Amino acid sequence: MRVLSRTVPLARLLPLGCLISLVAVLSFVLARDSLWQVFVTMALAGLGIGITVSVMPALIVGAVPARETGSAMSFNHVVKYIGYSTGSALSAVVLQAHTAAGQALPSNDGYRTAGLLACAVWVATGLVSYLLIRSRGGGTRTVLTAGGQKPAKHADAGTLPHQDGGTRHSSVDR
């Protein structure tokens, strides 16, 4: 992730993670007959989700005032877990609806339907993330100190000294 974030601005990684996750779900819908296909799908899903989840904290820190960072991160976690729970429940409903009476497993159509619903979610998430980041001018924002003044730049480009002696990123587009 560090190598990727050095070459691609963080604001562009969120839609990229959504796109990779969309490709993973499409590969699940279209090709899951062999074990190697499932492994490829799992690798793509891990990469897409990994990028999406790891970029969110940096985007949140760059988008809210420093005094509200803890609340914003907490809200992100709550929303994320609500999404996990809702997605799991909806997937279970779709798969159960495609399970014939007396059968242990859903039909192939159930997995296809659940995958297509997931595709719709990833398309919507990718578009919303792209449009929100684009409307904010790429996500670049300078962090101000509590007094409202810009602190002096730290020796490391893209970071500012933080009051606890550490550093804080000055923008989400590095």
mmCIF file of C-alpha atoms in Angstrom:
data_model
loop_
_atom_site.group_PDB
_atom_site.id
_atom_site.type_symbol
_atom_site.label_atom_id
_atom_site.label_comp_id
_atom_site.label_asym_id
_atom_site.label_seq_id
_atom_site.Cartn_x
_atom_site.Cartn_y
_atom_site.Cartn_z
ATOM 1 C CA MET A 1 0.000 0.000 0.000
ATOM 2 C CA ARG A 2 2.870 2.373 0.751
ATOM 3 C CA VAL A 3 4.312 1.963 -2.743
ATOM 4 C CA LEU A 4 0.915 2.499 -4.331
ATOM 5 C CA SER A 5 0.179 5.583 -2.205
ATOM 6 C CA ARG A 6 3.503 7.118 -3.276
ATOM 7 C CA THR A 7 2.609 6.876 -6.956
ATOM 8 C CA VAL A 8 -1.182 7.406 -6.874
ATOM 9 C CA PRO A 9 -2.810 10.249 -4.891
ATOM 10 C CA LEU A 10 -4.798 8.929 -1.921
ATOM 11 C CA ALA A 11 -7.963 10.578 -3.221
ATOM 12 C CA ARG A 12 -7.745 8.401 -6.348
ATOM 13 C CA LEU A 13 -7.181 5.164 -4.424
ATOM 14 C CA LEU A 14 -10.702 4.982 -2.975
ATOM 15 C CA PRO A 15 -12.426 4.748 -6.397
ATOM 16 C CA LEU A 16 -9.637 2.401 -7.533
ATOM 17 C CA GLY A 17 -10.320 0.088 -4.587
ATOM 18 C CA CYS A 18 -14.026 0.121 -5.466
ATOM 19 C CA LEU A 19 -13.206 -0.726 -9.083
ATOM 20 C CA ILE A 20 -10.989 -3.659 -8.087
ATOM 21 C CA SER A 21 -13.710 -4.916 -5.739
ATOM 22 C CA LEU A 22 -16.239 -4.635 -8.576
ATOM 23 C CA VAL A 23 -13.957 -6.724 -10.807
ATOM 24 C CA ALA A 24 -13.686 -9.309 -8.010
ATOM 25 C CA VAL A 25 -17.464 -9.605 -7.687
ATOM 26 C CA LEU A 26 -17.853 -9.799 -11.469
ATOM 27 C CA SER A 27 -15.300 -12.605 -11.565
ATOM 28 C CA PHE A 28 -17.329 -14.397 -8.873
ATOM 29 C CA VAL A 29 -20.514 -13.985 -10.918
ATOM 30 C CA LEU A 30 -18.948 -15.099 -14.192
ATOM 31 C CA ALA A 31 -16.233 -17.601 -13.255
ATOM 32 C CA ARG A 32 -16.419 -19.772 -10.161
ATOM 33 C CA ASP A 33 -16.321 -23.259 -11.666
ATOM 34 C CA SER A 34 -12.722 -24.059 -10.699
ATOM 35 C CA LEU A 35 -10.775 -23.641 -7.504
ATOM 36 C CA TRP A 36 -8.170 -21.429 -9.193
ATOM 37 C CA GLN A 37 -10.958 -19.049 -10.295
ATOM 38 C CA VAL A 38 -12.146 -18.759 -6.711
ATOM 39 C CA PHE A 39 -8.565 -18.025 -5.584
ATOM 40 C CA VAL A 40 -8.224 -15.264 -8.187
ATOM 41 C CA THR A 41 -11.543 -13.802 -7.056
ATOM 42 C CA MET A 42 -10.415 -13.910 -3.423
ATOM 43 C CA ALA A 43 -7.112 -12.206 -4.277
ATOM 44 C CA LEU A 44 -8.878 -9.435 -6.179
ATOM 45 C CA ALA A 45 -11.420 -8.977 -3.391
ATOM 46 C CA GLY A 46 -8.654 -8.790 -0.783
ATOM 47 C CA LEU A 47 -6.763 -6.200 -2.806
ATOM 48 C CA GLY A 48 -9.860 -4.067 -3.471
ATOM 49 C CA ILE A 49 -11.138 -4.145 0.102
ATOM 50 C CA GLY A 50 -7.616 -3.638 1.455
ATOM 51 C CA ILE A 51 -7.115 -0.503 -0.613
ATOM 52 C CA THR A 52 -10.558 0.870 0.225
ATOM 53 C CA VAL A 53 -10.317 0.262 3.973
ATOM 54 C CA SER A 54 -6.723 1.463 4.336
ATOM 55 C CA VAL A 55 -7.297 4.746 2.474
ATOM 56 C CA MET A 56 -10.356 5.825 4.486
ATOM 57 C CA PRO A 57 -8.516 6.968 7.658
ATOM 58 C CA ALA A 58 -6.178 9.241 5.678
ATOM 59 C CA LEU A 59 -9.085 10.719 3.732
ATOM 60 C CA ILE A 60 -11.063 11.305 6.925
ATOM 61 C CA VAL A 61 -8.124 12.929 8.741
ATOM 62 C CA GLY A 62 -7.580 15.205 5.754
ATOM 63 C CA ALA A 63 -11.243 16.194 5.524
ATOM 64 C CA VAL A 64 -12.145 17.150 9.095
ATOM 65 C CA PRO A 65 -10.719 19.659 11.561
ATOM 66 C CA ALA A 66 -8.057 18.159 13.836
ATOM 67 C CA ARG A 67 -10.258 18.488 16.938
ATOM 68 C CA GLU A 68 -12.961 16.331 15.279
ATOM 69 C CA THR A 69 -10.730 13.543 13.984
ATOM 70 C CA GLY A 70 -11.594 11.094 16.782
ATOM 71 C CA SER A 71 -15.324 11.570 16.325
ATOM 72 C CA ALA A 72 -15.071 11.260 12.550
ATOM 73 C CA MET A 73 -13.035 8.046 12.799
ATOM 74 C CA SER A 74 -15.508 6.606 15.306
ATOM 75 C CA PHE A 75 -18.426 7.486 13.051
ATOM 76 C CA ASN A 76 -16.616 5.803 10.148
ATOM 77 C CA HIS A 77 -16.251 2.604 12.179
ATOM 78 C CA VAL A 78 -19.919 2.596 13.175
ATOM 79 C CA VAL A 79 -21.063 3.142 9.579
ATOM 80 C CA LYS A 80 -18.639 0.483 8.346
ATOM 81 C CA TYR A 81 -20.003 -2.128 10.762
ATOM 82 C CA ILE A 82 -23.600 -1.204 9.943
ATOM 83 C CA GLY A 83 -22.703 -1.753 6.290
ATOM 84 C CA TYR A 84 -21.079 -5.119 7.055
ATOM 85 C CA SER A 85 -24.150 -6.236 8.998
ATOM 86 C CA THR A 86 -26.617 -5.002 6.399
ATOM 87 C CA GLY A 87 -24.679 -6.569 3.527
ATOM 88 C CA SER A 88 -24.415 -9.898 5.325
ATOM 89 C CA ALA A 89 -28.129 -9.926 6.145
ATOM 90 C CA LEU A 90 -29.158 -9.016 2.589
ATOM 91 C CA SER A 91 -26.856 -11.675 1.138
ATOM 92 C CA ALA A 92 -28.374 -14.273 3.459
ATOM 93 C CA VAL A 93 -31.896 -13.227 2.431
ATOM 94 C CA VAL A 94 -31.061 -13.517 -1.278
ATOM 95 C CA LEU A 95 -29.378 -16.887 -0.854
ATOM 96 C CA GLN A 96 -32.206 -18.217 1.319
ATOM 97 C CA ALA A 97 -34.758 -17.083 -1.258
ATOM 98 C CA HIS A 98 -32.902 -19.178 -3.851
ATOM 99 C CA THR A 99 -32.702 -22.306 -1.691
ATOM 100 C CA ALA A 100 -35.325 -24.879 -2.606
ATOM 101 C CA ALA A 101 -37.218 -26.642 0.164
ATOM 102 C CA GLY A 102 -35.247 -29.609 1.448
ATOM 103 C CA GLN A 103 -31.982 -28.424 -0.134
ATOM 104 C CA ALA A 104 -28.922 -27.459 1.905
ATOM 105 C CA LEU A 105 -27.442 -25.016 -0.615
ATOM 106 C CA PRO A 106 -28.867 -22.241 -2.792
ATOM 107 C CA SER A 107 -29.149 -22.611 -6.555
ATOM 108 C CA ASN A 108 -26.563 -21.100 -8.861
ATOM 109 C CA ASP A 109 -29.014 -18.258 -9.576
ATOM 110 C CA GLY A 110 -28.889 -17.262 -5.905
ATOM 111 C CA TYR A 111 -25.140 -16.729 -6.018
ATOM 112 C CA ARG A 112 -25.456 -14.881 -9.323
ATOM 113 C CA THR A 113 -28.206 -12.609 -7.930
ATOM 114 C CA ALA A 114 -26.213 -11.867 -4.755
ATOM 115 C CA GLY A 115 -23.149 -11.101 -6.900
ATOM 116 C CA LEU A 116 -25.086 -8.770 -9.193
ATOM 117 C CA LEU A 117 -26.480 -6.899 -6.174
ATOM 118 C CA ALA A 118 -22.929 -6.560 -4.862
ATOM 119 C CA CYS A 119 -21.871 -5.206 -8.279
ATOM 120 C CA ALA A 120 -24.549 -2.534 -8.021
ATOM 121 C CA VAL A 121 -23.321 -1.581 -4.542
ATOM 122 C CA TRP A 122 -19.688 -1.306 -5.731
ATOM 123 C CA VAL A 123 -20.677 0.779 -8.766
ATOM 124 C CA ALA A 124 -22.671 3.160 -6.545
ATOM 125 C CA THR A 125 -19.880 3.346 -3.956
ATOM 126 C CA GLY A 126 -17.225 3.981 -6.592
ATOM 127 C CA LEU A 127 -19.272 6.711 -8.280
ATOM 128 C CA VAL A 128 -20.133 8.434 -5.005
ATOM 129 C CA SER A 129 -16.502 8.335 -3.826
ATOM 130 C CA TYR A 130 -15.271 9.686 -7.159
ATOM 131 C CA LEU A 131 -17.857 12.466 -7.264
ATOM 132 C CA LEU A 132 -17.321 13.496 -3.627
ATOM 133 C CA ILE A 133 -13.562 13.610 -3.979
ATOM 134 C CA ARG A 134 -13.831 15.435 -7.297
ATOM 135 C CA SER A 135 -16.222 18.021 -5.821
ATOM 136 C CA ARG A 136 -13.739 18.694 -3.005
ATOM 137 C CA GLY A 137 -11.001 19.519 -5.514
ATOM 138 C CA GLY A 138 -9.156 16.231 -5.237
ATOM 139 C CA GLY A 139 -9.350 16.072 -1.471
ATOM 140 C CA THR A 140 -6.421 18.404 -0.811
ATOM 141 C CA ARG A 141 -6.761 20.380 2.407
ATOM 142 C CA THR A 142 -4.215 21.978 4.693
ATOM 143 C CA VAL A 143 -4.517 21.214 8.391
ATOM 144 C CA LEU A 144 -4.639 24.257 10.675
ATOM 145 C CA THR A 145 -3.539 24.435 14.292
ATOM 146 C CA ALA A 146 -5.990 25.101 17.121
ATOM 147 C CA GLY A 147 -5.260 28.841 16.810
ATOM 148 C CA GLY A 148 -6.349 28.816 13.157
ATOM 149 C CA GLN A 149 -2.857 29.488 11.789
ATOM 150 C CA LYS A 150 -0.894 27.299 9.429
ATOM 151 C CA PRO A 151 2.001 25.676 11.286
ATOM 152 C CA ALA A 152 5.467 25.754 9.782
ATOM 153 C CA LYS A 153 6.074 22.889 7.375
ATOM 154 C CA HIS A 154 7.963 19.894 8.710
ATOM 155 C CA ALA A 155 11.072 18.665 6.920
ATOM 156 C CA ASP A 156 9.113 15.740 5.433
ATOM 157 C CA ALA A 157 7.044 17.003 2.472
ATOM 158 C CA GLY A 158 3.335 16.665 3.018
ATOM 159 C CA THR A 159 3.453 16.616 6.818
ATOM 160 C CA LEU A 160 3.065 19.252 9.482
ATOM 161 C CA PRO A 161 4.265 19.160 13.079
ATOM 162 C CA HIS A 162 1.541 18.047 15.467
ATOM 163 C CA GLN A 163 1.224 19.333 19.038
ATOM 164 C CA ASP A 164 2.189 15.932 20.505
ATOM 165 C CA GLY A 165 5.581 16.113 18.783
ATOM 166 C CA GLY A 166 4.592 13.809 15.904
ATOM 167 C CA THR A 167 3.519 14.795 12.423
ATOM 168 C CA ARG A 168 0.172 15.139 10.667
ATOM 169 C CA HIS A 169 -0.387 14.933 6.903
ATOM 170 C CA SER A 170 -1.188 18.289 5.359
ATOM 171 C CA SER A 171 -3.250 16.841 2.534
ATOM 172 C CA VAL A 172 -4.744 13.609 1.314
ATOM 173 C CA ASP A 173 -3.248 14.120 -2.155
ATOM 174 C CA ARG A 174 0.448 13.416 -1.704
#
